[in-house]
Each structure stands twice: as structure tokens, then as C-alpha cells.
Short mmCIF file of C-alpha atoms in Angstrom, two decimals:
data_model
loop_
_atom_site.label_atom_id
_atom_site.label_comp_id
_atom_site.label_asym_id
_atom_site.label_seq_id
_atom_site.Cartn_x
_atom_site.Cartn_y
_atom_site.Cartn_z
CA MET K 1 -0.26 0.10 -0.09
CA ASN K 2 1.68 3.61 -1.37
CA THR K 3 0.73 6.65 0.14
CA ARG K 4 -1.86 8.25 -2.14
CA GLU K 5 0.03 10.66 -4.52
CA PRO K 6 -2.30 14.36 -4.93
CA GLU K 7 -4.47 13.31 -8.18
CA PHE K 8 -5.66 15.91 -10.62
CA PHE K 9 -8.23 15.32 -13.29
CA PRO K 10 -8.94 18.05 -15.89
CA PRO K 11 -12.71 19.91 -15.96
CA THR K 12 -15.29 17.80 -16.99
CA SER K 13 -16.95 19.15 -20.79
CA GLY K 14 -20.91 18.26 -18.93
CA PRO K 15 -22.86 16.54 -16.86
CA ILE K 16 -22.74 13.32 -18.48
CA GLN K 17 -18.73 12.95 -18.19
CA ARG K 18 -19.00 14.29 -14.85
CA LEU K 19 -21.22 11.51 -14.02
CA GLY K 20 -18.95 8.72 -16.09
CA ARG K 21 -16.13 10.05 -13.88
CA GLY K 22 -18.28 9.58 -10.81
CA VAL K 23 -18.92 6.20 -11.29
CA MET K 24 -15.35 5.19 -12.70
CA LEU K 25 -13.78 7.02 -9.23
CA THR K 26 -16.40 5.20 -6.98
CA LEU K 27 -15.79 1.55 -8.85
CA ARG K 28 -11.48 2.23 -8.35
CA GLU K 29 -12.62 3.22 -4.75
CA THR K 30 -14.50 0.47 -3.96
CA GLY K 31 -12.03 -2.12 -5.71
CA ARG K 32 -8.94 -0.31 -3.01
CA ALA K 33 -11.37 -0.86 -0.21
CA LEU K 34 -11.63 -4.29 -0.80
CA LEU K 35 -8.08 -4.56 -1.88
CA MET K 36 -7.60 -3.15 1.61
CA PHE K 37 -9.72 -5.66 3.17
CA LEU K 38 -7.96 -8.64 2.03
CA GLU K 39 -4.42 -7.45 2.70
CA ALA K 40 -5.54 -6.55 6.28
CA ALA K 41 -7.52 -9.80 6.62
CA ALA K 42 -4.47 -11.93 5.53
CA PHE K 43 -2.65 -10.60 8.74
CA MET K 44 -5.12 -11.26 11.21
CA PRO K 45 -3.33 -15.05 12.33
CA MET K 46 -0.86 -12.48 13.78
CA ALA K 47 -3.69 -10.38 15.82
CA PHE K 48 -2.35 -12.09 18.58
CA SER K 49 1.37 -11.73 18.01
CA ARG K 50 3.91 -9.79 20.27
CA ARG K 51 3.97 -6.86 18.27
CA SER K 52 0.28 -6.27 17.60
CA ARG K 53 -1.37 -7.82 20.59
CA ALA K 54 -1.70 -4.26 22.16
CA ASP K 55 -3.34 -2.42 19.62
CA VAL K 56 -5.81 -5.48 18.90
CA VAL K 57 -6.79 -5.26 22.82
CA ARG K 58 -6.86 -1.33 22.86
CA GLN K 59 -9.49 -1.53 19.81
CA LEU K 60 -11.47 -4.17 21.22
CA PHE K 61 -11.56 -2.12 24.75
CA ILE K 62 -12.92 1.14 22.28
CA THR K 63 -15.32 -0.89 19.85
CA GLY K 64 -17.04 -2.58 22.46
CA ILE K 65 -16.53 -1.61 26.02
CA LYS K 66 -16.84 2.48 25.12
CA SER K 67 -19.43 1.58 23.26
CA LEU K 68 -21.80 -0.15 26.18
CA GLY K 69 -23.75 2.82 27.43
CA VAL K 70 -25.04 4.28 24.00
CA ILE K 71 -26.35 1.00 22.92
CA SER K 72 -27.86 -0.03 26.24
CA VAL K 73 -30.08 3.09 26.01
CA VAL K 74 -30.77 2.12 22.39
CA ALA K 75 -31.30 -1.51 22.59
CA LEU K 76 -33.64 -0.59 25.12
CA PHE K 77 -36.01 1.71 23.84
CA THR K 78 -36.09 0.18 20.04
CA GLY K 79 -37.51 -3.10 22.07
CA MET K 80 -39.77 -0.40 23.97
CA ILE K 81 -41.06 0.87 21.11
CA LEU K 82 -41.60 -2.33 19.07
CA ALA K 83 -43.37 -4.03 21.73
CA LEU K 84 -46.04 -0.65 22.23
CA GLN K 85 -46.12 -0.29 18.60
CA THR K 86 -46.98 -3.79 17.77
CA GLY K 87 -49.24 -4.27 20.87
CA LEU K 88 -51.37 -1.50 20.39
CA GLU K 89 -52.43 -3.22 16.77
CA LEU K 90 -52.29 -6.45 17.86
CA ARG K 91 -55.11 -5.55 20.63
CA ARG K 92 -57.50 -4.47 18.38
CA PHE K 93 -57.69 -7.81 17.62
CA ALA K 94 -57.02 -9.52 20.90
CA GLN K 95 -53.54 -10.82 19.97
CA GLU K 96 -51.55 -8.90 22.45
CA VAL K 97 -49.70 -11.58 23.92
CA ASN K 98 -48.05 -12.21 20.90
CA ILE K 99 -45.71 -9.09 21.21
CA GLY K 100 -43.24 -11.76 22.81
CA THR K 101 -42.76 -13.41 19.25
CA ALA K 102 -42.91 -10.10 17.31
CA VAL K 103 -40.38 -7.96 19.31
CA THR K 104 -38.37 -11.35 19.57
CA VAL K 105 -38.18 -12.12 15.99
CA VAL K 106 -37.79 -8.77 15.26
CA MET K 107 -34.81 -7.88 17.67
CA LEU K 108 -33.06 -11.07 16.08
CA ARG K 109 -33.61 -10.92 12.59
CA GLU K 110 -32.94 -7.43 11.68
CA MET K 111 -32.82 -4.55 14.79
CA GLY K 112 -30.74 -6.02 16.59
CA PRO K 113 -27.78 -6.08 14.00
CA PHE K 114 -28.78 -3.21 12.31
CA MET K 115 -28.95 -0.83 15.23
CA THR K 116 -26.25 -1.92 16.47
CA GLY K 117 -24.37 -1.59 13.06
CA LEU K 118 -25.93 1.92 12.76
CA ILE K 119 -24.66 3.00 16.46
CA ILE K 120 -21.05 1.50 16.02
CA ALA K 121 -21.06 3.22 12.35
CA ALA K 122 -21.72 6.18 13.49
CA SER K 123 -19.66 6.38 16.79
CA VAL K 124 -16.84 3.73 16.58
CA GLY K 125 -16.28 4.09 11.99
CA SER K 126 -16.57 7.95 12.27
CA ALA K 127 -13.88 8.06 14.91
CA ILE K 128 -11.58 5.52 13.07
CA ALA K 129 -12.05 7.42 9.95
CA ALA K 130 -11.07 10.90 11.85
CA GLN K 131 -8.17 8.99 13.31
CA ILE K 132 -6.62 7.50 10.65
CA GLY K 133 -7.69 10.71 8.12
CA THR K 134 -5.57 12.73 10.81
CA MET K 135 -2.60 10.62 10.65
CA VAL K 136 -2.46 10.50 6.94
CA VAL K 137 -3.10 14.87 7.16
CA GLN K 138 -0.13 15.38 9.91
CA GLU K 139 2.25 12.46 7.55
CA GLU K 140 1.69 9.80 10.68
CA VAL K 141 0.99 6.90 7.98
CA ALA K 142 3.95 7.72 5.46
CA ALA K 143 6.13 8.18 8.47
CA LEU K 144 4.86 4.52 9.51
CA GLU K 145 5.42 2.97 5.62
CA VAL K 146 8.85 4.73 5.78
CA MET K 147 9.66 2.72 8.87
CA THR K 148 8.35 0.03 6.78
CA ILE K 149 5.80 -1.04 9.06
CA ASN K 150 2.78 -1.98 6.65
CA PRO K 151 -0.67 0.50 7.56
CA ALA K 152 -2.72 -2.52 6.67
CA ARG K 153 -1.49 -4.55 9.23
CA PHE K 154 -0.60 -1.87 12.08
CA LEU K 155 -3.90 0.42 11.56
CA VAL K 156 -6.75 -1.87 9.57
CA MET K 157 -6.28 -5.11 11.10
CA PRO K 158 -6.82 -4.53 14.38
CA ARG K 159 -9.73 -2.24 13.87
CA LEU K 160 -11.17 -5.28 11.52
CA VAL K 161 -10.78 -7.62 14.26
CA ALA K 162 -12.07 -5.51 17.25
CA LEU K 163 -15.33 -4.68 14.90
CA LEU K 164 -15.61 -8.75 13.75
CA VAL K 165 -15.05 -9.99 17.31
CA MET K 166 -17.16 -6.98 18.73
CA MET K 167 -20.17 -6.32 16.39
CA PRO K 168 -21.71 -10.05 17.10
CA LEU K 169 -21.22 -9.89 21.16
CA LEU K 170 -22.77 -6.49 21.06
CA THR K 171 -25.91 -7.72 18.91
CA VAL K 172 -26.13 -10.22 21.64
CA TYR K 173 -26.69 -7.41 24.27
CA THR K 174 -28.66 -5.55 21.94
CA ASN K 175 -31.06 -8.12 21.46
CA VAL K 176 -30.98 -9.21 25.13
CA LEU K 177 -32.18 -5.80 25.94
CA GLY K 178 -34.50 -5.18 23.40
CA ILE K 179 -36.16 -8.32 24.25
CA ILE K 180 -36.16 -6.80 27.76
CA GLY K 181 -37.77 -3.59 26.57
CA GLY K 182 -40.29 -4.93 25.33
CA ALA K 183 -41.00 -7.08 28.21
CA VAL K 184 -41.35 -4.74 30.39
CA VAL K 185 -43.43 -2.61 28.01
CA GLY K 186 -45.57 -5.74 27.81
CA THR K 187 -46.44 -6.09 31.52
CA THR K 188 -46.64 -2.89 32.39
CA GLN K 189 -49.05 -1.18 29.57
CA LEU K 190 -50.41 -3.81 27.60
CA ASN K 191 -51.26 -5.97 30.61
CA VAL K 192 -48.92 -9.30 29.22
CA ALA K 193 -47.95 -11.23 31.81
CA MET K 194 -43.66 -11.46 31.87
CA VAL K 195 -44.26 -15.44 31.86
CA ALA K 196 -46.40 -15.11 29.14
CA TYR K 197 -44.48 -13.16 26.77
CA PHE K 198 -41.28 -15.00 27.11
CA ASP K 199 -43.30 -18.00 26.61
CA ASN K 200 -44.66 -16.74 23.43
CA ALA K 201 -41.52 -15.75 22.30
CA ARG K 202 -39.49 -19.13 22.66
CA GLN K 203 -42.50 -20.89 20.87
CA PHE K 204 -42.20 -19.00 17.85
CA ALA K 205 -38.47 -17.97 17.75
CA ALA K 206 -35.98 -19.90 16.04
CA ASN K 207 -32.12 -20.46 16.52
CA LYS K 208 -31.76 -19.78 12.74
CA ASP K 209 -33.37 -16.16 13.29
CA LEU K 210 -30.63 -15.56 16.10
CA TYR K 211 -27.54 -17.24 13.71
CA VAL K 212 -28.60 -15.19 10.59
CA GLY K 213 -28.67 -12.06 12.92
CA LEU K 214 -25.48 -12.83 14.35
CA PHE K 215 -23.67 -13.43 10.81
CA LYS K 216 -25.37 -10.26 9.67
CA ALA K 217 -23.68 -8.44 12.40
CA LEU K 218 -20.03 -9.83 11.36
CA VAL K 219 -21.01 -8.70 7.97
CA PHE K 220 -21.62 -5.20 8.95
CA GLY K 221 -18.57 -5.24 11.09
CA ALA K 222 -16.46 -5.93 8.11
CA VAL K 223 -17.97 -3.00 6.19
CA ILE K 224 -17.54 -0.62 8.82
CA ALA K 225 -13.98 -1.43 9.56
CA THR K 226 -13.09 -1.22 5.69
CA VAL K 227 -15.31 2.29 4.70
CA ALA K 228 -13.90 3.40 7.74
CA CYS K 229 -10.07 2.47 7.66
CA HIS K 230 -10.15 3.11 3.53
CA GLN K 231 -12.18 6.74 4.11
CA GLY K 232 -9.31 7.44 6.41
CA LEU K 233 -6.37 6.28 4.46
CA ALA K 234 -8.03 8.05 1.44
CA ALA K 235 -7.96 11.94 3.30
CA THR K 236 -6.50 14.82 1.69
CA SER K 237 -7.16 18.59 1.63
CA GLY K 238 -6.32 18.85 5.86
CA ALA K 239 -9.20 19.20 8.34
CA VAL K 240 -11.53 19.39 5.44
CA GLY K 241 -10.65 16.64 4.26
CA VAL K 242 -11.11 14.42 7.48
CA GLY K 243 -14.61 15.98 7.83
CA GLN K 244 -15.43 14.66 4.62
CA ALA K 245 -14.05 11.30 5.16
CA THR K 246 -15.69 11.41 8.36
CA ARG K 247 -19.27 12.38 7.01
CA ARG K 248 -18.86 9.87 4.13
CA THR K 249 -17.74 6.78 6.40
CA VAL K 250 -20.87 7.14 8.16
CA ILE K 251 -23.51 7.79 4.67
CA VAL K 252 -21.46 4.54 2.96
CA SER K 253 -21.42 2.21 6.42
CA PHE K 254 -25.71 3.17 6.58
CA LEU K 255 -25.84 2.25 2.85
CA THR K 256 -24.18 -0.74 2.72
CA MET K 257 -25.47 -2.19 5.71
CA LEU K 258 -29.08 -1.26 4.48
CA VAL K 259 -28.73 -3.15 1.20
CA LEU K 260 -26.70 -5.54 2.81
CA GLY K 261 -29.18 -6.35 5.04
CA TYR K 262 -31.79 -7.17 2.32
CA VAL K 263 -29.84 -8.89 0.28
CA LEU K 264 -28.51 -11.34 3.31
CA THR K 265 -32.56 -11.69 4.46
CA ARG K 266 -33.51 -12.74 0.93
CA VAL K 267 -30.82 -15.46 1.10
CA PHE K 268 -31.76 -16.34 4.20
CA TYR K 269 -35.39 -16.09 4.53
CA LYS K 270 -36.84 -17.02 0.90
CA MET E 1 24.37 7.03 -2.26
CA ILE E 2 21.58 8.62 -3.70
CA ARG E 3 21.51 9.90 -7.48
CA PHE E 4 18.59 11.40 -9.42
CA GLU E 5 18.55 10.89 -12.69
CA GLN E 6 16.69 13.04 -15.30
CA VAL E 7 13.73 13.19 -12.30
CA THR E 8 10.55 15.08 -13.85
CA LYS E 9 7.29 15.37 -11.74
CA ARG E 10 3.90 17.01 -12.51
CA PHE E 11 1.33 17.55 -10.21
CA GLY E 12 -1.76 18.62 -12.89
CA ASP E 13 -0.13 21.40 -15.08
CA SER E 14 2.53 22.18 -12.64
CA THR E 15 5.73 20.53 -13.09
CA VAL E 16 7.39 20.66 -9.97
CA LEU E 17 10.56 18.95 -11.00
CA ASP E 18 12.24 18.82 -14.65
CA GLU E 19 14.90 16.50 -15.37
CA VAL E 20 16.96 16.77 -12.33
CA SER E 21 19.81 15.17 -11.61
CA PHE E 22 22.37 15.13 -9.04
CA ALA E 23 23.83 12.59 -6.69
CA VAL E 24 24.77 12.68 -2.87
CA GLU E 25 27.87 10.64 -1.67
CA PRO E 26 28.52 8.31 1.28
CA GLY E 27 28.65 10.37 4.47
CA GLU E 28 27.68 13.66 3.83
CA VAL E 29 25.27 16.12 4.97
CA PHE E 30 23.54 17.44 1.68
CA VAL E 31 21.10 20.39 2.02
CA ILE E 32 18.88 21.03 -0.40
CA VAL E 33 17.48 24.85 -0.60
CA GLY E 34 15.39 26.29 -2.51
CA ARG E 35 12.15 28.99 -2.23
CA SER E 36 8.50 27.54 -1.26
CA GLY E 37 7.16 25.57 -3.32
CA THR E 38 10.24 24.48 -5.41
CA GLY E 39 10.09 20.82 -5.37
CA LYS E 40 12.33 20.30 -2.22
CA SER E 41 10.34 18.12 0.00
CA VAL E 42 8.56 16.22 -3.44
CA SER E 43 12.57 15.64 -4.45
CA LEU E 44 13.35 14.04 -0.35
CA LYS E 45 9.53 11.96 -1.03
CA HIS E 46 11.35 10.40 -4.00
CA MET E 47 13.99 9.35 -2.48
CA VAL E 48 12.13 6.92 0.25
CA ARG E 49 9.35 6.41 -3.10
CA LEU E 50 6.23 7.93 -1.04
CA LEU E 51 5.88 9.86 -4.41
CA THR E 52 6.89 8.06 -7.86
CA PRO E 53 8.35 9.83 -10.20
CA ASP E 54 6.52 10.51 -13.77
CA ALA E 55 9.98 10.36 -15.89
CA GLY E 56 13.50 9.62 -14.78
CA GLN E 57 14.87 7.47 -11.56
CA VAL E 58 16.19 7.09 -8.42
CA TRP E 59 18.54 4.74 -7.12
CA VAL E 60 19.36 4.22 -3.94
CA GLY E 61 23.21 2.83 -3.92
CA ASP E 62 23.28 0.23 -6.82
CA GLU E 63 19.50 -0.28 -6.95
CA ILE E 64 16.76 2.11 -8.29
CA ILE E 65 13.83 2.88 -5.75
CA SER E 66 11.13 4.38 -7.64
CA ASN E 67 10.28 1.22 -9.27
CA ALA E 68 10.92 -0.77 -6.39
CA ARG E 69 7.79 -2.67 -4.61
CA GLY E 70 6.97 -4.92 -1.65
CA ARG E 71 9.49 -6.71 -0.19
CA ARG E 72 12.37 -4.97 -2.28
CA LEU E 73 10.80 -1.39 -1.62
CA GLU E 74 10.79 -2.30 2.15
CA ARG E 75 14.36 -3.50 2.07
CA LEU E 76 15.38 -0.25 0.32
CA ARG E 77 13.13 2.09 2.79
CA ALA E 78 14.94 -0.02 6.17
CA LYS E 79 18.49 1.88 4.73
CA PHE E 80 16.53 5.30 6.12
CA GLY E 81 15.35 7.37 8.60
CA PHE E 82 13.08 10.27 8.09
CA LEU E 83 12.37 13.09 10.05
CA PHE E 84 9.22 14.73 9.04
CA GLN E 85 8.02 18.64 9.36
CA GLY E 86 5.93 18.17 12.40
CA GLY E 87 7.92 15.20 13.43
CA ALA E 88 4.98 13.50 12.70
CA LEU E 89 4.63 10.98 16.12
CA LEU E 90 1.84 9.06 16.68
CA GLN E 91 -0.65 10.57 19.33
CA TRP E 92 -1.36 7.81 21.18
CA MET E 93 2.13 6.62 22.17
CA ASN E 94 4.14 8.30 24.52
CA VAL E 95 7.69 9.51 23.49
CA ALA E 96 9.29 6.45 24.52
CA ASP E 97 7.23 4.22 22.70
CA ASN E 98 7.12 6.30 19.77
CA VAL E 99 10.88 6.16 19.75
CA ALA E 100 10.63 2.42 20.18
CA LEU E 101 8.41 1.75 17.45
CA PRO E 102 10.57 0.47 14.69
CA LEU E 103 12.52 -1.48 17.24
CA ARG E 104 8.97 -3.19 18.47
CA GLN E 105 7.48 -3.58 14.50
CA ASN E 106 10.60 -4.74 12.78
CA THR E 107 12.88 -6.34 15.39
CA ARG E 108 12.62 -9.34 17.80
CA MET E 109 14.94 -7.35 20.09
CA ASP E 110 13.57 -8.27 23.94
CA GLU E 111 12.27 -5.50 25.80
CA GLU E 112 15.32 -4.65 27.99
CA GLU E 113 17.30 -4.21 25.02
CA ILE E 114 14.81 -1.47 23.22
CA GLY E 115 14.54 0.54 26.72
CA ARG E 116 18.30 1.04 26.45
CA ARG E 117 18.65 1.43 23.04
CA VAL E 118 15.47 4.04 23.12
CA ARG E 119 17.00 5.64 26.47
CA SER E 120 20.59 6.40 24.27
CA ARG E 121 19.05 7.84 21.52
CA LEU E 122 17.02 10.39 23.61
CA ALA E 123 19.86 11.32 25.21
CA VAL E 124 21.99 12.09 22.02
CA VAL E 125 18.92 14.42 21.25
CA GLY E 126 18.68 15.78 25.16
CA LEU E 127 15.56 14.45 25.87
CA GLU E 128 15.99 11.59 28.40
CA SER E 129 13.77 12.98 30.77
CA ALA E 130 11.00 12.82 28.66
CA LEU E 131 10.07 9.35 27.94
CA ALA E 132 6.74 9.29 29.52
CA LYS E 133 5.40 12.76 28.31
CA MET E 134 2.34 12.58 25.34
CA PRO E 135 2.95 14.08 21.74
CA SER E 136 0.68 16.88 22.89
CA ASP E 137 2.10 17.77 26.24
CA ILE E 138 5.84 18.76 24.78
CA SER E 139 6.67 21.71 22.25
CA GLY E 140 7.01 21.35 18.86
CA GLY E 141 10.63 21.28 18.61
CA MET E 142 10.81 19.04 21.30
CA ARG E 143 8.61 17.14 18.44
CA LYS E 144 11.34 17.07 16.06
CA ARG E 145 13.92 16.02 18.66
CA VAL E 146 11.81 12.78 19.37
CA GLY E 147 11.14 12.60 15.17
CA LEU E 148 14.63 12.41 15.10
CA ALA E 149 15.41 9.82 18.12
CA ARG E 150 12.85 7.66 16.08
CA ALA E 151 14.67 8.69 12.78
CA ILE E 152 18.12 7.14 14.18
CA VAL E 153 16.67 4.26 16.27
CA SER E 154 17.17 1.60 13.97
CA GLU E 155 20.79 3.02 12.76
CA PRO E 156 19.82 3.84 9.28
CA ASP E 157 22.43 4.79 6.63
CA ILE E 158 20.67 7.86 5.43
CA VAL E 159 18.86 10.12 7.34
CA LEU E 160 16.06 12.54 5.56
CA TYR E 161 15.68 16.12 7.04
CA ASP E 162 12.66 18.11 6.34
CA GLU E 163 12.50 21.28 7.22
CA PRO E 164 14.28 20.35 10.33
CA THR E 165 14.55 23.92 11.83
CA SER E 166 11.52 25.47 10.49
CA GLY E 167 9.17 27.34 12.85
CA LEU E 168 12.00 26.97 15.70
CA ASP E 169 13.68 29.44 18.06
CA PRO E 170 17.11 30.13 16.88
CA VAL E 171 18.96 28.61 20.01
CA THR E 172 16.48 25.28 18.94
CA SER E 173 17.49 25.84 15.27
CA ARG E 174 20.88 25.61 16.25
CA THR E 175 20.67 22.34 18.75
CA ILE E 176 19.41 20.19 15.44
CA ASP E 177 21.82 21.65 13.31
CA GLU E 178 24.37 20.38 15.50
CA LEU E 179 22.35 16.91 16.05
CA ILE E 180 22.23 17.09 12.77
CA ARG E 181 26.35 17.30 12.38
CA ASP E 182 26.57 15.19 15.25
CA MET E 183 24.79 12.53 13.53
CA GLN E 184 27.27 12.20 10.48
CA ARG E 185 30.52 12.17 13.13
CA GLN E 186 29.11 9.89 15.66
CA PHE E 187 27.38 7.37 13.54
CA GLY E 188 28.92 8.36 10.07
CA MET E 189 25.03 8.80 8.93
CA THR E 190 24.65 10.33 5.21
CA SER E 191 22.35 13.16 5.44
CA ILE E 192 19.79 14.93 3.33
CA VAL E 193 18.44 18.37 4.98
CA VAL E 194 15.30 20.38 3.10
CA THR E 195 15.65 23.44 4.19
CA HIS E 196 15.41 27.15 3.48
CA ASP E 197 16.93 28.50 6.09
CA LEU E 198 20.33 29.31 4.67
CA HIS E 199 21.82 29.75 8.08
CA SER E 200 21.29 26.48 8.98
CA ALA E 201 22.38 25.08 5.62
CA LEU E 202 25.73 26.66 5.44
CA ARG E 203 26.59 25.55 8.96
CA ILE E 204 25.98 21.71 8.30
CA ALA E 205 26.15 21.31 4.87
CA ASP E 206 29.25 19.70 3.19
CA HIS E 207 27.32 20.51 0.01
CA ILE E 208 24.44 22.50 -1.26
CA GLY E 209 21.80 21.83 -4.41
CA MET E 210 19.44 25.04 -4.86
CA LEU E 211 16.05 23.97 -6.54
CA HIS E 212 14.59 26.67 -8.74
CA ASP E 213 12.51 26.70 -11.54
CA GLY E 214 12.04 23.01 -11.35
CA ALA E 215 15.85 22.80 -11.58
CA MET E 216 18.81 22.08 -9.79
CA LEU E 217 21.43 24.01 -9.59
CA PRO E 218 24.90 22.12 -9.42
CA PRO E 219 25.83 21.91 -5.68
CA LEU E 220 28.20 23.67 -4.43
CA THR E 221 30.46 23.28 -0.76
CA PRO E 222 29.08 26.38 1.50
CA SER E 223 32.40 28.27 0.71
CA GLU E 224 31.45 28.23 -3.26
CA PHE E 225 27.79 28.90 -2.75
CA ILE E 226 28.21 31.94 -0.64
CA ARG E 227 30.97 33.42 -3.41
CA SER E 228 28.62 32.23 -6.16
CA THR E 229 27.74 35.18 -8.89
CA GLN E 230 24.54 33.29 -9.92
CA PRO E 231 21.62 35.48 -9.40
CA VAL E 232 19.07 33.24 -8.16
CA ILE E 233 21.72 32.16 -5.53
CA ARG E 234 22.91 35.94 -4.29
CA GLU E 235 18.80 36.71 -4.34
CA PHE E 236 18.88 33.89 -1.91
CA LEU E 237 21.42 34.88 0.09
CA GLU E 238 20.72 38.51 0.04
CA ALA E 239 17.13 37.73 1.39
CA GLN E 240 18.50 36.52 4.51
CA TYR E 241 21.71 39.17 4.82
CA ILE E 242 24.23 36.73 3.98
CA THR E 243 27.20 38.44 2.54
CA ARG E 244 30.01 37.40 -0.11
CA ARG E 245 32.06 37.04 3.21
CA GLY E 246 29.56 34.63 4.88
CA ASP E 247 28.62 36.71 7.54
CA TRP E 248 25.45 37.62 8.43
CA GLU E 249 24.70 41.49 7.54
CA THR E 250 21.82 42.98 9.95
CA GLU E 251 19.15 44.50 8.16
CA GLU E 252 20.80 48.59 8.97
CA THR E 253 23.80 47.08 7.25
CA VAL E 254 22.56 46.11 3.72
CA PRO E 255 22.39 48.95 1.79
#
């Protein structure tokens, strides 16, 4: 991986040419991001070697432990909102006992991984892009390359490992809190007994729902790490460039997770 | 040691280096001077292939670095230490960890030996008491000195200095100049310094090469440089109040 040279393009002559250039650059950057992901993934067996251990542990801490607060609040309220909205509708048909299934299945399949992904992209992903972008602008990444320290191993791999490990774990945590939030609303506002809520959930939620959700979380973790590191490493033009890298990280991660979330749902639930 | 052969580099419509050729001998201090935007730092970055020439070649010893990739590039880069303008220290590591970084990442040295080497290099730059400080807690001059300690900790053959004295007070600038000379005397390192501070260049250089309009003027010794009659060099010298005798004039004594 070479430090990026500044790029200069001749002015475009019209909207078609501008569109064409945009498409070409997007495809090129996607290719570069995938190559960076593969290069970092190839270094993953060295994650707990002497020279990488400390960085991996620090990233696990930043990604996992430091995100717990915001994830707890979001997960709890997501479960509560789900229970309230579905419960109020189901009450019209005297079916409010089924909120156990509704909340649990939706949390396990979609909302758990997706809400966790959104929070991690906005907090951890943007921080990764800002940190690496600042390092590029301040020539720290160039310094690493001159010291023959591969940025893919030193910067990308620890963040990739942290997100691949922490996203499924945090998703389990989000699922648990979301389901508990639903149970609290069911008990206090919809007159569904706690035992009935969990019986109902156990009866209709399948193991597959959990596994597919966790697989999605793993994929989302790879997406966030790849997009954030790639945007950071591609940052140019000082503070403005770092700001753009941060903004693009959040937007591209959101959209990619949304599209991939649909594709995976389609693949696993035909 | 390092040779530029007809190196050309363009950024968009602007040609920064236009068929530049020069050579740096082993063990010398070679200073590249010139006005802002004449391609001094660009030249330096070509030497470690952080930039690639549009035409021409850059040689390190008897190998071409400008087309090197992978392991060969790593092996060639391992010959270099690089002091970047701002020090380029990693902000989340303290001074000692920053200096130890190349040793921890690239060697199998044990921690005790790494600690000894780090302390000795920080002593060379006069910062042995700043081991535990974070980069954000030290001054710009100290950051440059830590950057210098990191650049020399792996005992490279060649050290590149990008504006080592810019933005520093005169006393710290002189300290850095002395350090650069000491590196050559103590460790026999080849040094290539980019600066527009002529006072500093004249103090430390064996040869001075001036970049002007994309071309490198023939390198001169400091005494030849001071006595040069070339208009560009004279203009540069006079702008910094340096006479042909080599003493510094004050603003009042300049006619």
C-alpha cells in the first residue's frame, strides 16, 4: 500500500462526463477498499502476536466497552417502541400476547444487528476515519511506511479484528436488552404477563433467527471497518478532507448495511 | 549513495521537478535549498518512494527505488530514517513508545534492549527526561527532536530531514543543526536536509544544491555557495542578509 499521490483531473465538459467520472472513481475506490480489506484480513492470524497484541486489545476495548452505554439506551428503547407499536395494533384483535414473538423475532433478525451497526458506524466508524484521516494529513501514515510498518497490518487489521469480534457480541447484548424492554412495556402497559411474553417468544422464535442476525452483525462489522479505514487512508486536503472522510464513512456504512441487510434477509428467508 | 537521474514530477499542469539530476555521496550532509514550492520536500519523498517520478529514476546505492515494490521496497526503505516536518509522532503513544516503534515492529529485540536503545537515542537529542510524556504535552521543537530520535533508532545509513528547523527559535534551531552534524560524526550517517534556512544550511552542509524553476543548480560547498555569482543564489543569500564573506549582515547594514 503506497501513500496516495495527489490526483488532478481535467475539468469535465458536461453532466454525462461528470457522471461517468463519478462512476469510475466510485468503482476504483470500491476496488481499493476491497483490496485493503483482503490485505488486512491476511494479517489476522498475527492479531495476537507480540507486535500487534496491544493494538488489538486497545481496539477491542474502544469498540466494545466504550460503546456499551449508548447501545444500552438504544437497545432498550428499540424493544420498548417495537412492543408498544405492535402491541397497540395487536390489541385491536385481542392478540397482544403475541408481542413476545414480534419483538424477539424482529430484534434477532433485523433490529439487533442493524441498530448495533448504526450506532457503531456513527460512533466507532466515524472515529476511526477521523483518526486515520488525521494521521494521513499529519504524515504519520507516511512515517509508518518509511519505517516499513505496513498500515494494513498496523492500523487496519486491529480495527477489523475488533469490529468482527465485537459486532456479534454487542448484537447479542442489544437483542437481550431489546427483548427485556419489550417485556417491560408488555407487562406495564399491555397487561401481558412476563411469563406469557417469554413463552410466546420461545415458541415462535427459532435458532436460525439468532444465527442469521449474528451473521449479519459479522458482515456489518467488516463493512464498518473497511469503509472507515479506507475513507481515513484516502483523506486529503487537511481538516476539510478529514471531515469529508468522517461524513462519507457514516453515509457509506449506513447505505451498505441497509442494502446488504436486505440481500442477506432475501438469501436466508425465501 | 543516492542519485537522481533526469527526474520529472508533475502535479496537474505544474511541473515541480523538470529532469532533475544530482548525486549525494556516502557520509556527507547534503542540503537542498530553494524557495517555497520549488520541490524540495517532493525530492525528499522521491528518495523513499512516497512519491513516484513521472519520468527518470531515483537510485539508492546500486538499486532503483523509484520502481521498487513489496519486499524490495521495504528493504530499500529500511536504509532510511526520515524526520518529517511536524515530527509525525503517533499521538496515542508516549515519547518512549514512539521511539521504540520501529524496533518493536521490525526486530526481535527484547524489551530490555529496546529500552536501553531508546534511552540512549533520547539522550543524544537531550530528551531522556521526557520518556513518559505524550506528544501533545511537548513543544514543537521537542517533537522534532523525538522524531529525530525515532529516525535514528534503527541505525539507518541515510537520514532525511524535512525542514528540521522551520518554526523553531534560533537556539533550538542551532541545537538541531548540531545534532545533524553529530549524527554524521558519531554514526557516519548520510544526511539529506531540506530547508530554506540558509544560516542552518551553511552551518551543516558539505554540499548545497539549490532547486529553482524545477531544476537543480550544480551543488556547491558552503564557501562556494556564499561566493557564487549566480543571480538566483545571490538573491537567495541577500534575502537572508548573508554577505560574500559569509557573515550575517543586519538589516541596518544592508545597503
